mmCIF file of C-alpha atoms in Angstrom:
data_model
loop_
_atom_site.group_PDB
_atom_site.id
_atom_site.type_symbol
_atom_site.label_atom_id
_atom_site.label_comp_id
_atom_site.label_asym_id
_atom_site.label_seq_id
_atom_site.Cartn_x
_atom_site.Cartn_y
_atom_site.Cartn_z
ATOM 1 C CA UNK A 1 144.769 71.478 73.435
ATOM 2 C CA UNK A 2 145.354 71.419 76.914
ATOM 3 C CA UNK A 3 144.370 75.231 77.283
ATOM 4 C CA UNK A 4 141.648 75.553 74.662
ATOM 5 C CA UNK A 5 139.945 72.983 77.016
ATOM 6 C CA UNK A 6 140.843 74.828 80.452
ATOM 7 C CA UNK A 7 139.880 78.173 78.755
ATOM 8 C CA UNK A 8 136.242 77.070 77.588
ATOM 9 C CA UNK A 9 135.613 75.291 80.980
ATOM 10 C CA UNK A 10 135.741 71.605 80.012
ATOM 11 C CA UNK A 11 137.852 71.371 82.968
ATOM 12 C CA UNK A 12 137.105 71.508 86.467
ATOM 13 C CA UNK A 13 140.128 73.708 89.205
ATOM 14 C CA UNK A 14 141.724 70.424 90.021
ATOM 15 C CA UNK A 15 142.211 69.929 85.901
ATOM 16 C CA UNK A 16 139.352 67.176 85.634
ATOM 17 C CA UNK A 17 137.681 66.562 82.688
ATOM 18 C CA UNK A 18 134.406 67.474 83.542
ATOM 19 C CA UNK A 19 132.232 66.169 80.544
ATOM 20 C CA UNK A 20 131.860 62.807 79.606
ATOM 21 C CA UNK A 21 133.752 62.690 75.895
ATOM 22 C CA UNK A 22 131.515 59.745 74.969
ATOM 23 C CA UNK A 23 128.287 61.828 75.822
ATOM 24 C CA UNK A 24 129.518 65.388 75.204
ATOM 25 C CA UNK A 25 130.957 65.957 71.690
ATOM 26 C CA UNK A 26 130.386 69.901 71.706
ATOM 27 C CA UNK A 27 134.156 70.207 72.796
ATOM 28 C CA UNK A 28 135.675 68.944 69.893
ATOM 29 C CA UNK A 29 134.403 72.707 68.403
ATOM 30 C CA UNK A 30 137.299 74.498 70.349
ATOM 31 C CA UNK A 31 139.437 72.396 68.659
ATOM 32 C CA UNK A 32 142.292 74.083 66.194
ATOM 33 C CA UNK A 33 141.210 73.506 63.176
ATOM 34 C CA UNK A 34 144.538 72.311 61.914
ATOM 35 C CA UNK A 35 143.770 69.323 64.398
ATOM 36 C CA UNK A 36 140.801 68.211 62.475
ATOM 37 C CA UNK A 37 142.485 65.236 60.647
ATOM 38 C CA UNK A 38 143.245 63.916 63.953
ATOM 39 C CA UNK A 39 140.529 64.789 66.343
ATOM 40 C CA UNK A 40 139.921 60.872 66.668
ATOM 41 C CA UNK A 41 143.367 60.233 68.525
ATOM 42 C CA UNK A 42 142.489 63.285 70.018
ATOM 43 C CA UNK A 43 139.261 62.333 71.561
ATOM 44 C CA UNK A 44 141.064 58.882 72.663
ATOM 45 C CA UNK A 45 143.538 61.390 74.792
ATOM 46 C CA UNK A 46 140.565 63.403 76.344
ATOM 47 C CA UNK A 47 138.356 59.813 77.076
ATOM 48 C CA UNK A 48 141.743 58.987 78.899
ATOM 49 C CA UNK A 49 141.616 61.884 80.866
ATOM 50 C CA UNK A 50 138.057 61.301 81.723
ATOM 51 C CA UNK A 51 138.272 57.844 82.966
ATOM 52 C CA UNK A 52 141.570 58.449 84.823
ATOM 53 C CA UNK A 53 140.609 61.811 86.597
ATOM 54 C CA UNK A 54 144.112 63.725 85.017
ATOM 55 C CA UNK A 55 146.392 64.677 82.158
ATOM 56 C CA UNK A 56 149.575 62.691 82.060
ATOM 57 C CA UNK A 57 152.557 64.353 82.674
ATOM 58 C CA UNK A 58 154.940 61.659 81.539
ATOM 59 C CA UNK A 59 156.118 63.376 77.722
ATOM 60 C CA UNK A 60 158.552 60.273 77.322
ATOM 61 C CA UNK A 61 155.490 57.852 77.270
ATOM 62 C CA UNK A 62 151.832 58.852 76.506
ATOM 63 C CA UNK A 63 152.166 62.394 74.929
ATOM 64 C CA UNK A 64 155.151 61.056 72.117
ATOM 65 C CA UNK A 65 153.194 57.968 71.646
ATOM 66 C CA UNK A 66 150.176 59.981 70.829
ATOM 67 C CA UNK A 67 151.774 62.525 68.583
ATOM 68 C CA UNK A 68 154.058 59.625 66.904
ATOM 69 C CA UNK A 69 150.344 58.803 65.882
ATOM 70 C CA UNK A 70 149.970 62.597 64.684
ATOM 71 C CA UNK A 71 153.054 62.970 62.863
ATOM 72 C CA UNK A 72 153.010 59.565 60.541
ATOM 73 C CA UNK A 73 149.150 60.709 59.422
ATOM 74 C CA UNK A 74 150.288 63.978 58.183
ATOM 75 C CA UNK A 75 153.726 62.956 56.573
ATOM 76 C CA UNK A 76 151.978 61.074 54.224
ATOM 77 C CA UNK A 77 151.697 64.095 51.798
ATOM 78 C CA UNK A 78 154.483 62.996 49.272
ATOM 79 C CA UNK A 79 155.396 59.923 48.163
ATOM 80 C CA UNK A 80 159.095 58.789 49.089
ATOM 81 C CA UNK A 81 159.356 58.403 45.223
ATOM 82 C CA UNK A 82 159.187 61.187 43.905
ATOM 83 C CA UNK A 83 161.216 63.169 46.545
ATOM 84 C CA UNK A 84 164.671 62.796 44.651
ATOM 85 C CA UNK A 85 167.042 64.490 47.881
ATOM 86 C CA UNK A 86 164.782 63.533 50.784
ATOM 87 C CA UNK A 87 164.853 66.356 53.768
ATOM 88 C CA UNK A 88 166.695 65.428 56.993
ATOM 89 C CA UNK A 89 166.026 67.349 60.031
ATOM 90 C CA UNK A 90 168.707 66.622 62.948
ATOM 91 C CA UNK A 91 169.326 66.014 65.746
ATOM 92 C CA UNK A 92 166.451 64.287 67.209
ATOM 93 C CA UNK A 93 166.648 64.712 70.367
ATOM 94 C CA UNK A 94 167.893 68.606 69.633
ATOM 95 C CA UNK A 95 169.410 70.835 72.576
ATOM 96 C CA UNK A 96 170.147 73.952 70.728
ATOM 97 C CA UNK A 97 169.930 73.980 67.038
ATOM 98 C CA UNK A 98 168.223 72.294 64.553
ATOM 99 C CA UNK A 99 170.069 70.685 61.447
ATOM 100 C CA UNK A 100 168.749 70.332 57.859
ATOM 101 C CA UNK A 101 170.347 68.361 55.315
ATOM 102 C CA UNK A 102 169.234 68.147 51.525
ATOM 103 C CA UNK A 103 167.811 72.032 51.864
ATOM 104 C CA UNK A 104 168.096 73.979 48.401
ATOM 105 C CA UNK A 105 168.185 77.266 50.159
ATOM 106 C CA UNK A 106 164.233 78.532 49.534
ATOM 107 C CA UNK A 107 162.379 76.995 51.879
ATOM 108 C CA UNK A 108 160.178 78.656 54.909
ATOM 109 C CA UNK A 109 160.658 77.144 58.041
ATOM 110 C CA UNK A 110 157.720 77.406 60.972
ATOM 111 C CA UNK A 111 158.802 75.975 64.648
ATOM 112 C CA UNK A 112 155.789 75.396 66.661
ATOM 113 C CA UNK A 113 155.336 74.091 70.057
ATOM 114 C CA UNK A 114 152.799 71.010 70.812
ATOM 115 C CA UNK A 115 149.972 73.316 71.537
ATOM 116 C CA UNK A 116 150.370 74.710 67.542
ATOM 117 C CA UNK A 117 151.638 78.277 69.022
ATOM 118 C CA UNK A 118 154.531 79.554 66.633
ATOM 119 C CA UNK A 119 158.077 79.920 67.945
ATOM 120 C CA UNK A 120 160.213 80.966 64.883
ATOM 121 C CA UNK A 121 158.971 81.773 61.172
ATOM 122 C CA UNK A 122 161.685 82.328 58.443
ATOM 123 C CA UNK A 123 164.815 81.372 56.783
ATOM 124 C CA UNK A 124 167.667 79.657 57.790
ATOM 125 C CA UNK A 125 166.573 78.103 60.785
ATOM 126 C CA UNK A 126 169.856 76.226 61.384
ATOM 127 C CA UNK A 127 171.501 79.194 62.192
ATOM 128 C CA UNK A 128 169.159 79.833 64.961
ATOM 129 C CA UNK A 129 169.879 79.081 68.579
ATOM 130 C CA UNK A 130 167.015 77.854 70.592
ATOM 131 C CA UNK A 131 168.296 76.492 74.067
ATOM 132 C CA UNK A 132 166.000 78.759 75.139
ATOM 133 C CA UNK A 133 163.096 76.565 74.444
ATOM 134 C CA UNK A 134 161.259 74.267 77.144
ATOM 135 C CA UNK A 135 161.931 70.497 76.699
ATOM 136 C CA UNK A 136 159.388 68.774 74.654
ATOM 137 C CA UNK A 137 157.857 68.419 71.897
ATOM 138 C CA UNK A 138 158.344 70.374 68.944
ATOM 139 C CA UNK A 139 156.936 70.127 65.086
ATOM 140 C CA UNK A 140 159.161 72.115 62.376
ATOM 141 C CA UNK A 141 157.026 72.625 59.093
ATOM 142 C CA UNK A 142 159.488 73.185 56.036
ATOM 143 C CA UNK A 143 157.580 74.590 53.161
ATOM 144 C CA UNK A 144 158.824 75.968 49.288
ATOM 145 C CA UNK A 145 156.534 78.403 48.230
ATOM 146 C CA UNK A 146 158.523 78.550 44.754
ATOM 147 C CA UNK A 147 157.584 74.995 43.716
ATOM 148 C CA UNK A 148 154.136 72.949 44.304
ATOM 149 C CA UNK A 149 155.088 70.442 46.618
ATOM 150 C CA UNK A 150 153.119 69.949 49.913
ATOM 151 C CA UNK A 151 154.497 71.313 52.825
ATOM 152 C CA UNK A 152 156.829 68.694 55.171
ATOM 153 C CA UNK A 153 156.576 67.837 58.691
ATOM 154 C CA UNK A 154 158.788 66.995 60.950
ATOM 155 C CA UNK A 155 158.519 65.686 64.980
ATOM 156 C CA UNK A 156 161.028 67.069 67.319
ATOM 157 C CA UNK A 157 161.889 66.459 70.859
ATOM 158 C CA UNK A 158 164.387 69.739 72.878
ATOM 159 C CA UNK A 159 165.914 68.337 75.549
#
């Protein structure tokens, strides 16, 4: 989000918002689409960065508290009912590899990074190492193309 800004000039070279949000809504159009169900908590981030003059760097605070708000809207795809062997995805914090419990052995799994830029596509992502990765925020999407059941999200943090 941070760079779609920068890169169509709603910020200034000290990294100032430069619009007024409240005025100015054209910049919610370089927006991922993918971000459209939460462009609201999205705008509240950017009116934030207005009225303070600068992005927060503090991940542990304002960044997890805004995507806490971003993962519990789109988990809401399946009813804990009719999951029978919910998915567990572990550890949370993570440091090297991710763990999933209740898998069948099917499933896709897409890593991406908090700006929605894919780190690892494929199959048996617990056997993957990724202490590699910068610390923060993470989202792992675990999808089974041979059944119809929505896709499931999960919020990680690498440390």
């Amino acid at each position: 989000m941070f760079n779609r800004l920068k890169n169509n000039n709603y910020l200034d070279s000290r990294r100032f918002v430069n619009f007024n949000p409240d005025a100015n809504t054209a910049w919610k159009s370089v927006m991922q689409p993918t971000y459209n169900a939460v462009l609201d908590d999205i705008e509240d981030q950017v009116i934030i960065c207005y009225t303070e003059h600068k992005f927060h760097s503090d991940q542990m605070y304002y960044i997890i508290k805004f995507f806490d708000r971003y993962a519990n809207r789109i988990n809401t795809g399946v009813a804990n009912d009719i999951q029978k062997e919910e998915i567990i995805v572990y550890p949370n914090p993570f440091y090297n590899r991710i763990n999933i419990k209740n898998a069948k052995g099917n499933e896709n799994f897409i890593l991406t990074n908090a700006l929605g830029q894919t780190i690892y596509f494929g199959k048996n992502v617990s056997e993957r190492d990724f202490s590699h990765l910068d610390n923060g925020i993470y989202f792992i999407t675990i999808t089974d193309f041979g059944k119809k059941t929505p896709p499931q999200y999960f919020k990680l943090l690498k440390q």
